[in-house]
Amino acid sequence: MISVNRSGPDIDPSENVLREQYRDLLRQIPLMYLLMTINAGAMAFVASRDMPASTALGIPLVLITLAAARAITWIRRRGRDVSVDRMRQHMRGTMIGAALISLLFGGWGLLLLADADPSRAGAIALYIFFGAMGCCYCLQALPLAARLVVLTGALPVILRLLLSGDSYLMAMGLVFVMVALVVLRTVATNHSAFSEMLQSRAELTALLSALQKSEEHHRYSVDLNPQLPWISDPDGSICEIGARWTAMTGLGIEEGMGEGWIKAVHPEDVKRVLDSWHAALRMQDNPMVDIRYRLRQADGRYRWVRGRSVPRFDADGTILKWYGNLEDIDDQVTAEIALQHAAYYDPLTGLPNRARFGQQLETTLAQGLARGWTTGVAVIDVDNFKSINDSMGHAAGDLVLKTVGARLTAQLAPDAMAARLGGDEFALILPNLPDVQCEALVRTILQAVSQPITVDESLIEIRVSAGAAMWPADGARPGEILKSADLALYAAKAKGAGDVERFRPEMRDALEARKTMLRQARMAIHEGRILPFYQPKIDLACGDVVGFEALLRWNHDERGLQPPHTIAAAFDDGALSTQLTDRMLDMVLADITRWLDEGRNVGRIAINGSPVDFKRDDFAERILSRLHATSVPPSMLELEVTESVFLGQVSDTVERALRTLCAEGVTIALDDFGTGYASLTHLKQFPVDVLKIDKSFISKLDAANADDFAIVHGVIDIARRMSVRTVAEGVENQAQLDQLCALGCDIAQGFLFGSALSAGRLPTFMDTWQQVRHQYRWHADRGVASGINQLSNTG
């Protein structure tokens, strides 16, 4: 069933027919009653000559009164809003009223025919019949009422004529019958046509309403849709565009037609947009446009939009129109740009980060390859940055990094790049740079960067070091050239802060050597090939063995036993250095435990602690926990440290560790004294029990070198005055031993007494030493004996 919307709720077709019937009756019923009134008046005029006044005038007066009342009732109903149910009531009333009035009209006609002169009977019959037919036509919209009018108004008269016996009247009656049938048939046909017309009108109204709804839906969808639709001719000329175009761009609809829309495209995007559009116009298969660009808004700003379009083809495959839309994607693109910036730029300095640096380096080297350029790459490190952070705070450190970044950028050419690789490390890409100018240019940049800044009224000195490399001479690929610059920076830092070092091939060799050392150290630790060897320490007062220094050795698969310098790089590596120290400590304590169980007194065993060990705040606890676990007395252990552990930011940690060990009975020895940066203040600040005089001074005591003699003499004298014992390292001949005894040195060690021994050979050495020690005269003998050192072969 089709519904028709007429300024309100949906109405089905039966209600539509009812409404149209009602509208027609509003027009026709007053006319019908007017016709009945005129007919009744004419009949009264004809009958008034032969009939009594009551019959001739009284009845028509009643008829006229009723007809006028009904006519007035229907006239007053015009313009009123009547419900469907009320219409049905009115129409039922109309059928009843029309039937009664027609019955009264027909009955009056029968009375007239009965009493009137026969010569007037035909005229009276005609008045009654045609009056009824006129009413029937007026009631075409209500066929049942029309039939009732014929039945009650015309049928009695027709029957009277047919039964009159008069051939003339009977013939008239037959004619009336045929006319009545034709009229009733016509009324039925007209009503059917009327109903079909109303049904068609209802369906048309429904279609129009649906179309109107569809148009409104489309209009609201277009108006509310954030996308802006447009249509173009096959050649790409815009012929239709959404109304939001003006609100969006500030351009009129007419201005956007044709190629006028280009005026709103960002100048930097115009060529790219037109190229994409023209390429789509030339496509044969799957032509379409999908491009992002910036579009000027009504306020003059630009926003990112996405333009998409596809063609519509006819049956022959010819493009009829292009249909497209513009979608505002500014928020999306802005978010993408922000994410991309976060992925490729350092948030603190705003410089490109390592990832972006790598991309640009690849691009620059590709350009250099195409144009025959050489390119410089520099890696720059802020010297002593950690101390700035620790002493001044991270805010000051951040300011230093931002300042360095800004100064680097200010010194570069437009096609160069400065990037922050991470931490306090920066890098430069210097395109089209001749090889001979590389080092000088980087040094000039460093000088410009190395200017002090003021933070909270404090002056901070900024010093930077750099390593420089040239492509393609120092590396063919981006990773290689960056690694070369890194190696050069490493060399510059080792050489001294604040300078630049140019890459040299031997730096790569040194790196490979370091990698080899680290790899071998890891394998040696993992496979248990780290061993302690013990070098004896001799008391110069009496010649007793007072202890040993545990020296690290390791077994190589092919070369056999190796000294520690062959894995020197491992002692600078935090993890490996700690593992090596722990391994040595465990093995030394295991050896001491065994010797104690054998009842052998080996004196005090010294082990070495590296600066890396003290970077962890648990070094003392690691030693003491092992001592307690093995029940080795702490007094049997001596910890040797170099002067470098007293320097730097970990000095507080070092002091705490040394005092903890000293309190437990572990002896503290300062190794290589005189070769580093220790001062007498350190001897007062830190708990030092022993000073070890470096072998570089001892080796020259037999050469009558006054300076070395004075240094050794001074160290021994200072130590004696501070109640610190002295140990001379590297004693190799008797002349050196004579001098040390004369100077009052406490203990000596070196090849003169024996080389480093494995744990298994140590007991043999001690037994042999007891036999040969009498060959020497010690402090107690006021000199030294001559003779050969029979122990050199035992080592």
CSV table of C-alpha atoms in Angstrom, one decimal, residues 346-671:
chain,number,residue,atom,x,y,z
A,346,ASP,CA,65.4,15.8,18.9
A,347,PRO,CA,62.8,17.3,21.2
A,348,LEU,CA,65.4,19.2,23.3
A,349,THR,CA,67.5,20.9,20.6
A,350,GLY,CA,65.1,20.7,17.7
A,351,LEU,CA,67.9,19.2,15.6
A,352,PRO,CA,67.5,16.1,13.4
A,353,ASN,CA,68.0,12.9,15.4
A,354,ARG,CA,70.1,9.9,14.5
A,355,ALA,CA,67.4,8.4,12.3
A,356,ARG,CA,67.0,11.6,10.3
A,357,PHE,CA,70.8,12.1,10.1
A,358,GLY,CA,71.1,8.6,8.6
A,359,GLN,CA,68.5,9.4,5.9
A,360,GLN,CA,70.1,12.7,5.0
A,361,LEU,CA,73.6,11.1,4.9
A,362,GLU,CA,72.3,8.6,2.4
A,363,THR,CA,70.8,11.3,0.3
A,364,THR,CA,73.9,13.5,0.4
A,365,LEU,CA,76.2,10.7,-0.5
A,366,ALA,CA,73.9,9.8,-3.4
A,367,GLN,CA,74.1,13.4,-4.6
A,368,GLY,CA,77.9,13.4,-4.2
A,369,LEU,CA,78.1,10.2,-6.3
A,370,ALA,CA,76.1,11.8,-9.1
A,371,ARG,CA,77.9,15.2,-9.0
A,372,GLY,CA,81.4,14.1,-8.1
A,373,TRP,CA,81.5,15.7,-4.7
A,374,THR,CA,83.5,14.7,-1.6
A,375,THR,CA,81.6,14.9,1.7
A,376,GLY,CA,82.8,15.5,5.2
A,377,VAL,CA,81.3,13.9,8.2
A,378,ALA,CA,82.1,14.9,11.8
A,379,VAL,CA,81.1,13.5,15.1
A,380,ILE,CA,81.3,16.0,18.0
A,381,ASP,CA,81.2,15.3,21.7
A,382,VAL,CA,80.8,17.7,24.6
A,383,ASP,CA,83.7,17.3,27.0
A,384,ASN,CA,83.0,16.7,30.7
A,385,PHE,CA,79.3,16.9,30.1
A,386,LYS,CA,78.6,14.5,32.9
A,387,SER,CA,80.4,16.7,35.4
A,388,ILE,CA,78.3,19.7,34.2
A,389,ASN,CA,75.1,17.7,34.8
A,390,ASP,CA,76.3,16.5,38.2
A,391,SER,CA,77.6,19.9,39.5
A,392,MET,CA,75.2,22.3,37.8
A,393,GLY,CA,72.0,20.2,37.4
A,394,HIS,CA,70.2,18.8,34.4
A,395,ALA,CA,68.7,22.2,33.5
A,396,ALA,CA,72.2,23.6,33.0
A,397,GLY,CA,73.1,20.4,31.0
A,398,ASP,CA,70.1,20.9,28.8
A,399,LEU,CA,71.0,24.5,28.2
A,400,VAL,CA,74.5,23.5,27.2
A,401,LEU,CA,73.1,21.0,24.7
A,402,LYS,CA,70.7,23.5,23.2
A,403,THR,CA,73.5,26.1,22.9
A,404,VAL,CA,75.9,23.7,21.2
A,405,GLY,CA,73.1,22.7,18.8
A,406,ALA,CA,72.3,26.3,17.9
A,407,ARG,CA,75.9,27.3,17.5
A,408,LEU,CA,76.6,24.3,15.3
A,409,THR,CA,73.7,25.1,13.0
A,410,ALA,CA,74.7,28.8,12.8
A,411,GLN,CA,78.2,27.8,11.5
A,412,LEU,CA,76.9,25.6,8.7
A,413,ALA,CA,76.2,26.3,5.0
A,414,PRO,CA,72.5,25.9,3.9
A,415,ASP,CA,73.1,22.5,2.4
A,416,ALA,CA,74.9,21.1,5.5
A,417,MET,CA,73.2,19.5,8.5
A,418,ALA,CA,73.8,19.4,12.2
A,419,ALA,CA,72.2,16.6,14.2
A,420,ARG,CA,72.1,15.3,17.7
A,421,LEU,CA,72.9,11.6,17.7
A,422,GLY,CA,72.1,11.2,21.4
A,423,GLY,CA,73.3,12.2,24.8
A,424,ASP,CA,76.0,14.8,24.4
A,425,GLU,CA,77.0,13.6,20.9
A,426,PHE,CA,76.4,15.6,17.7
A,427,ALA,CA,77.2,15.0,14.1
A,428,LEU,CA,77.7,17.2,11.0
A,429,ILE,CA,77.2,16.5,7.3
A,430,LEU,CA,79.4,18.8,5.2
A,431,PRO,CA,78.5,18.3,1.5
A,432,ASN,CA,80.8,19.3,-1.4
A,433,LEU,CA,83.8,19.7,0.9
A,434,PRO,CA,87.3,19.3,-0.4
A,435,ASP,CA,89.4,16.8,1.5
A,436,VAL,CA,92.1,19.3,2.4
A,437,GLN,CA,89.6,21.7,4.0
A,438,CYS,CA,87.8,19.1,6.2
A,439,GLU,CA,90.0,19.3,9.4
A,440,ALA,CA,90.4,23.1,9.3
A,441,LEU,CA,86.7,23.7,8.8
A,442,VAL,CA,85.7,21.4,11.7
A,443,ARG,CA,88.3,23.0,13.9
A,444,THR,CA,86.8,26.5,13.0
A,445,ILE,CA,83.4,25.2,13.9
A,446,LEU,CA,84.7,23.9,17.3
A,447,GLN,CA,86.2,27.2,18.1
A,448,ALA,CA,82.9,29.0,17.5
A,449,VAL,CA,81.0,26.4,19.6
A,450,SER,CA,83.6,26.5,22.5
A,451,GLN,CA,82.5,29.7,24.0
A,452,PRO,CA,81.4,29.9,27.7
A,453,ILE,CA,77.8,30.5,28.7
A,454,THR,CA,76.4,32.0,31.9
A,455,VAL,CA,73.9,29.9,33.9
A,456,ASP,CA,72.5,31.4,37.1
A,457,GLU,CA,75.4,33.9,37.3
A,458,SER,CA,77.9,30.9,36.9
A,459,LEU,CA,80.2,30.7,34.0
A,460,ILE,CA,80.2,27.3,32.2
A,461,GLU,CA,83.0,26.5,29.9
A,462,ILE,CA,82.0,24.6,26.8
A,463,ARG,CA,84.6,22.5,25.2
A,464,VAL,CA,84.0,20.0,22.5
A,465,SER,CA,86.0,17.4,20.7
A,466,ALA,CA,85.5,16.1,17.2
A,467,GLY,CA,86.4,13.3,14.9
A,468,ALA,CA,86.2,13.9,11.1
A,469,ALA,CA,86.1,11.6,8.1
A,470,MET,CA,85.8,12.1,4.4
A,471,TRP,CA,83.6,10.2,2.0
A,472,PRO,CA,84.5,8.2,0.0
A,473,ALA,CA,88.1,8.0,1.1
A,474,ASP,CA,87.3,6.9,4.7
A,475,GLY,CA,84.2,4.8,4.0
A,476,ALA,CA,82.1,3.9,1.0
A,477,ARG,CA,78.7,3.6,2.8
A,478,PRO,CA,77.0,5.8,5.3
A,479,GLY,CA,77.5,3.5,8.2
A,480,GLU,CA,81.2,3.1,7.4
A,481,ILE,CA,81.9,6.8,7.1
A,482,LEU,CA,80.1,7.5,10.3
A,483,LYS,CA,82.0,4.8,12.1
A,484,SER,CA,85.3,6.3,10.8
A,485,ALA,CA,84.3,9.7,12.3
A,486,ASP,CA,83.5,7.9,15.5
A,487,LEU,CA,86.9,6.3,15.6
A,488,ALA,CA,88.5,9.7,15.0
A,489,LEU,CA,86.5,11.2,17.9
A,490,TYR,CA,87.7,8.3,20.1
A,491,ALA,CA,91.2,9.2,19.2
A,492,ALA,CA,90.6,12.9,19.8
A,493,LYS,CA,89.2,12.3,23.3
A,494,ALA,CA,92.2,10.0,24.1
A,495,LYS,CA,94.6,12.6,22.8
A,496,GLY,CA,93.1,15.5,24.8
A,497,ALA,CA,89.8,17.4,25.0
A,498,GLY,CA,88.9,20.3,22.8
A,499,ASP,CA,90.5,19.2,19.5
A,500,VAL,CA,89.7,17.6,16.3
A,501,GLU,CA,91.2,14.4,14.9
A,502,ARG,CA,91.1,13.3,11.3
A,503,PHE,CA,90.4,9.6,10.7
A,504,ARG,CA,93.4,7.4,9.9
A,505,PRO,CA,93.2,3.7,8.8
A,506,GLU,CA,95.2,2.6,11.8
A,507,MET,CA,92.3,3.7,14.0
A,508,ARG,CA,90.2,1.0,12.4
A,509,ASP,CA,92.9,-1.5,13.1
A,510,ALA,CA,93.0,-0.3,16.8
A,511,LEU,CA,89.2,-0.8,16.9
A,512,GLU,CA,89.5,-4.3,15.5
A,513,ALA,CA,92.2,-5.1,18.1
A,514,ARG,CA,90.0,-3.8,20.8
A,515,LYS,CA,87.1,-5.9,19.6
A,516,THR,CA,89.4,-8.9,19.5
A,517,MET,CA,90.5,-8.2,23.1
A,518,LEU,CA,86.9,-8.0,24.3
A,519,ARG,CA,85.9,-11.1,22.5
A,520,GLN,CA,88.8,-13.1,23.9
A,521,ALA,CA,88.2,-11.8,27.4
A,522,ARG,CA,84.6,-12.9,27.2
A,523,MET,CA,85.6,-16.4,26.0
A,524,ALA,CA,88.3,-16.7,28.6
A,525,ILE,CA,85.8,-15.8,31.4
A,526,HIS,CA,83.1,-18.1,30.0
A,527,GLU,CA,85.5,-21.1,29.5
A,528,GLY,CA,87.3,-20.6,32.8
A,529,ARG,CA,90.7,-19.7,31.3
A,530,ILE,CA,91.4,-16.8,33.7
A,531,LEU,CA,94.2,-17.8,36.1
A,532,PRO,CA,96.0,-16.0,39.0
A,533,PHE,CA,99.8,-16.1,39.0
A,534,TYR,CA,101.7,-15.0,42.1
A,535,GLN,CA,104.8,-12.8,42.3
A,536,PRO,CA,106.6,-12.9,45.6
A,537,LYS,CA,107.1,-9.9,47.9
A,538,ILE,CA,110.3,-9.9,50.0
A,539,ASP,CA,110.8,-8.1,53.3
A,540,LEU,CA,114.1,-6.1,52.7
A,541,ALA,CA,114.8,-6.0,56.5
A,542,CYS,CA,115.2,-9.8,56.8
A,543,GLY,CA,114.5,-11.5,53.5
A,544,ASP,CA,111.3,-13.2,54.5
A,545,VAL,CA,108.5,-13.7,52.0
A,546,VAL,CA,105.8,-11.4,53.3
A,547,GLY,CA,103.2,-12.1,50.6
A,548,PHE,CA,102.5,-12.2,46.9
A,549,GLU,CA,100.8,-10.1,44.3
A,550,ALA,CA,98.2,-12.0,42.3
A,551,LEU,CA,98.7,-11.2,38.6
A,552,LEU,CA,96.1,-12.0,36.0
A,553,ARG,CA,97.0,-14.5,33.2
A,554,TRP,CA,94.8,-16.2,30.7
A,555,ASN,CA,95.2,-19.2,28.4
A,556,HIS,CA,94.9,-18.6,24.6
A,557,ASP,CA,93.8,-21.6,22.5
A,558,GLU,CA,96.9,-21.4,20.3
A,559,ARG,CA,99.4,-19.1,22.0
A,560,GLY,CA,99.1,-20.5,25.5
A,561,LEU,CA,99.6,-18.4,28.6
A,562,GLN,CA,99.1,-14.7,28.0
A,563,PRO,CA,99.7,-11.5,30.1
A,564,PRO,CA,96.8,-9.1,30.9
A,565,HIS,CA,97.9,-6.4,28.4
A,566,THR,CA,96.7,-8.7,25.6
A,567,ILE,CA,93.1,-8.1,26.8
A,568,ALA,CA,93.7,-4.6,28.1
A,569,ALA,CA,90.5,-3.3,26.5
A,570,ALA,CA,88.4,-5.6,28.9
A,571,PHE,CA,89.6,-3.6,31.9
A,572,ASP,CA,87.9,-0.5,30.5
A,573,ASP,CA,84.6,-2.3,29.9
A,574,GLY,CA,82.3,-2.1,32.9
A,575,ALA,CA,80.8,-5.5,32.7
A,576,LEU,CA,84.0,-7.4,31.7
A,577,SER,CA,86.2,-5.6,34.2
A,578,THR,CA,83.8,-6.6,37.0
A,579,GLN,CA,83.7,-10.2,35.9
A,580,LEU,CA,87.5,-10.4,35.7
A,581,THR,CA,87.9,-9.0,39.2
A,582,ASP,CA,85.3,-11.3,40.6
A,583,ARG,CA,86.9,-14.3,38.8
A,584,MET,CA,90.4,-13.4,40.1
A,585,LEU,CA,89.1,-12.8,43.7
A,586,ASP,CA,87.3,-16.2,43.7
A,587,MET,CA,90.3,-18.1,42.5
A,588,VAL,CA,92.8,-16.3,44.9
A,589,LEU,CA,90.5,-16.9,47.9
A,590,ALA,CA,90.2,-20.6,46.8
A,591,ASP,CA,94.0,-20.8,46.7
A,592,ILE,CA,94.5,-19.1,50.0
A,593,THR,CA,91.9,-21.5,51.6
A,594,ARG,CA,93.8,-24.5,50.2
A,595,TRP,CA,97.2,-23.2,51.5
A,596,LEU,CA,95.7,-22.5,54.9
A,597,ASP,CA,94.3,-26.0,55.0
A,598,GLU,CA,97.8,-27.2,54.2
A,599,GLY,CA,99.2,-25.2,57.1
A,600,ARG,CA,101.3,-23.0,54.8
A,601,ASN,CA,101.8,-19.3,55.7
A,602,VAL,CA,101.9,-17.4,52.4
A,603,GLY,CA,101.6,-13.9,53.9
A,604,ARG,CA,99.3,-11.3,52.5
A,605,ILE,CA,98.0,-11.7,48.9
A,606,ALA,CA,97.5,-8.5,46.9
A,607,ILE,CA,94.8,-8.2,44.2
A,608,ASN,CA,94.2,-5.3,41.8
A,609,GLY,CA,91.1,-3.2,41.8
A,610,SER,CA,90.5,-1.2,38.6
A,611,PRO,CA,88.8,2.2,38.5
A,612,VAL,CA,85.8,0.5,36.8
A,613,ASP,CA,85.2,-1.6,39.8
A,614,PHE,CA,84.7,1.4,42.0
A,615,LYS,CA,82.0,2.8,39.7
A,616,ARG,CA,79.7,0.3,41.3
A,617,ASP,CA,78.9,1.1,44.9
A,618,ASP,CA,79.1,-2.5,46.1
A,619,PHE,CA,82.8,-3.2,45.5
A,620,ALA,CA,83.7,-3.5,49.1
A,621,GLU,CA,80.7,-5.6,49.9
A,622,ARG,CA,81.6,-8.0,47.0
A,623,ILE,CA,85.0,-8.5,48.5
A,624,LEU,CA,83.9,-8.9,52.1
A,625,SER,CA,81.1,-11.3,51.3
A,626,ARG,CA,83.6,-13.6,49.6
A,627,LEU,CA,86.0,-13.3,52.5
A,628,HIS,CA,83.3,-14.3,54.9
A,629,ALA,CA,82.0,-17.1,52.7
A,630,THR,CA,85.5,-18.7,52.5
A,631,SER,CA,86.5,-17.8,56.1
A,632,VAL,CA,89.7,-16.2,54.9
A,633,PRO,CA,90.9,-13.5,57.3
A,634,PRO,CA,90.6,-10.1,55.8
A,635,SER,CA,94.2,-9.3,57.0
A,636,MET,CA,95.5,-11.8,54.4
A,637,LEU,CA,94.1,-9.7,51.6
A,638,GLU,CA,95.6,-6.5,50.2
A,639,LEU,CA,93.8,-4.4,47.6
A,640,GLU,CA,96.0,-2.5,45.2
A,641,VAL,CA,94.5,0.6,43.5
A,642,THR,CA,96.0,3.1,41.1
A,643,GLU,CA,96.0,6.9,41.7
A,644,SER,CA,93.3,7.4,39.0
A,645,VAL,CA,90.6,6.0,41.3
A,646,PHE,CA,90.9,9.1,43.5
A,647,LEU,CA,89.9,11.4,40.8
A,648,GLY,CA,86.5,12.2,39.2
A,649,GLN,CA,83.0,12.0,40.4
A,650,VAL,CA,83.3,8.6,42.1
A,651,SER,CA,85.9,9.7,44.7
A,652,ASP,CA,83.2,9.6,47.4
A,653,THR,CA,82.3,6.1,46.4
A,654,VAL,CA,86.0,5.1,46.4
A,655,GLU,CA,86.6,6.6,49.9
A,656,ARG,CA,83.6,4.7,51.3
A,657,ALA,CA,84.7,1.4,49.8
A,658,LEU,CA,88.3,1.8,51.0
A,659,ARG,CA,87.3,2.8,54.5
A,660,THR,CA,84.9,-0.2,54.7
A,661,LEU,CA,87.6,-2.6,53.7
A,662,CYS,CA,90.2,-1.0,55.9
A,663,ALA,CA,87.9,-1.3,58.9
A,664,GLU,CA,87.6,-5.0,58.3
A,665,GLY,CA,91.4,-5.5,58.1
A,666,VAL,CA,92.0,-5.4,54.4
A,667,THR,CA,95.3,-3.6,53.6
A,668,ILE,CA,95.1,-0.8,51.0
A,669,ALA,CA,98.1,-0.3,48.6
A,670,LEU,CA,98.5,2.6,46.2
A,671,ASP,CA,100.0,1.2,43.0
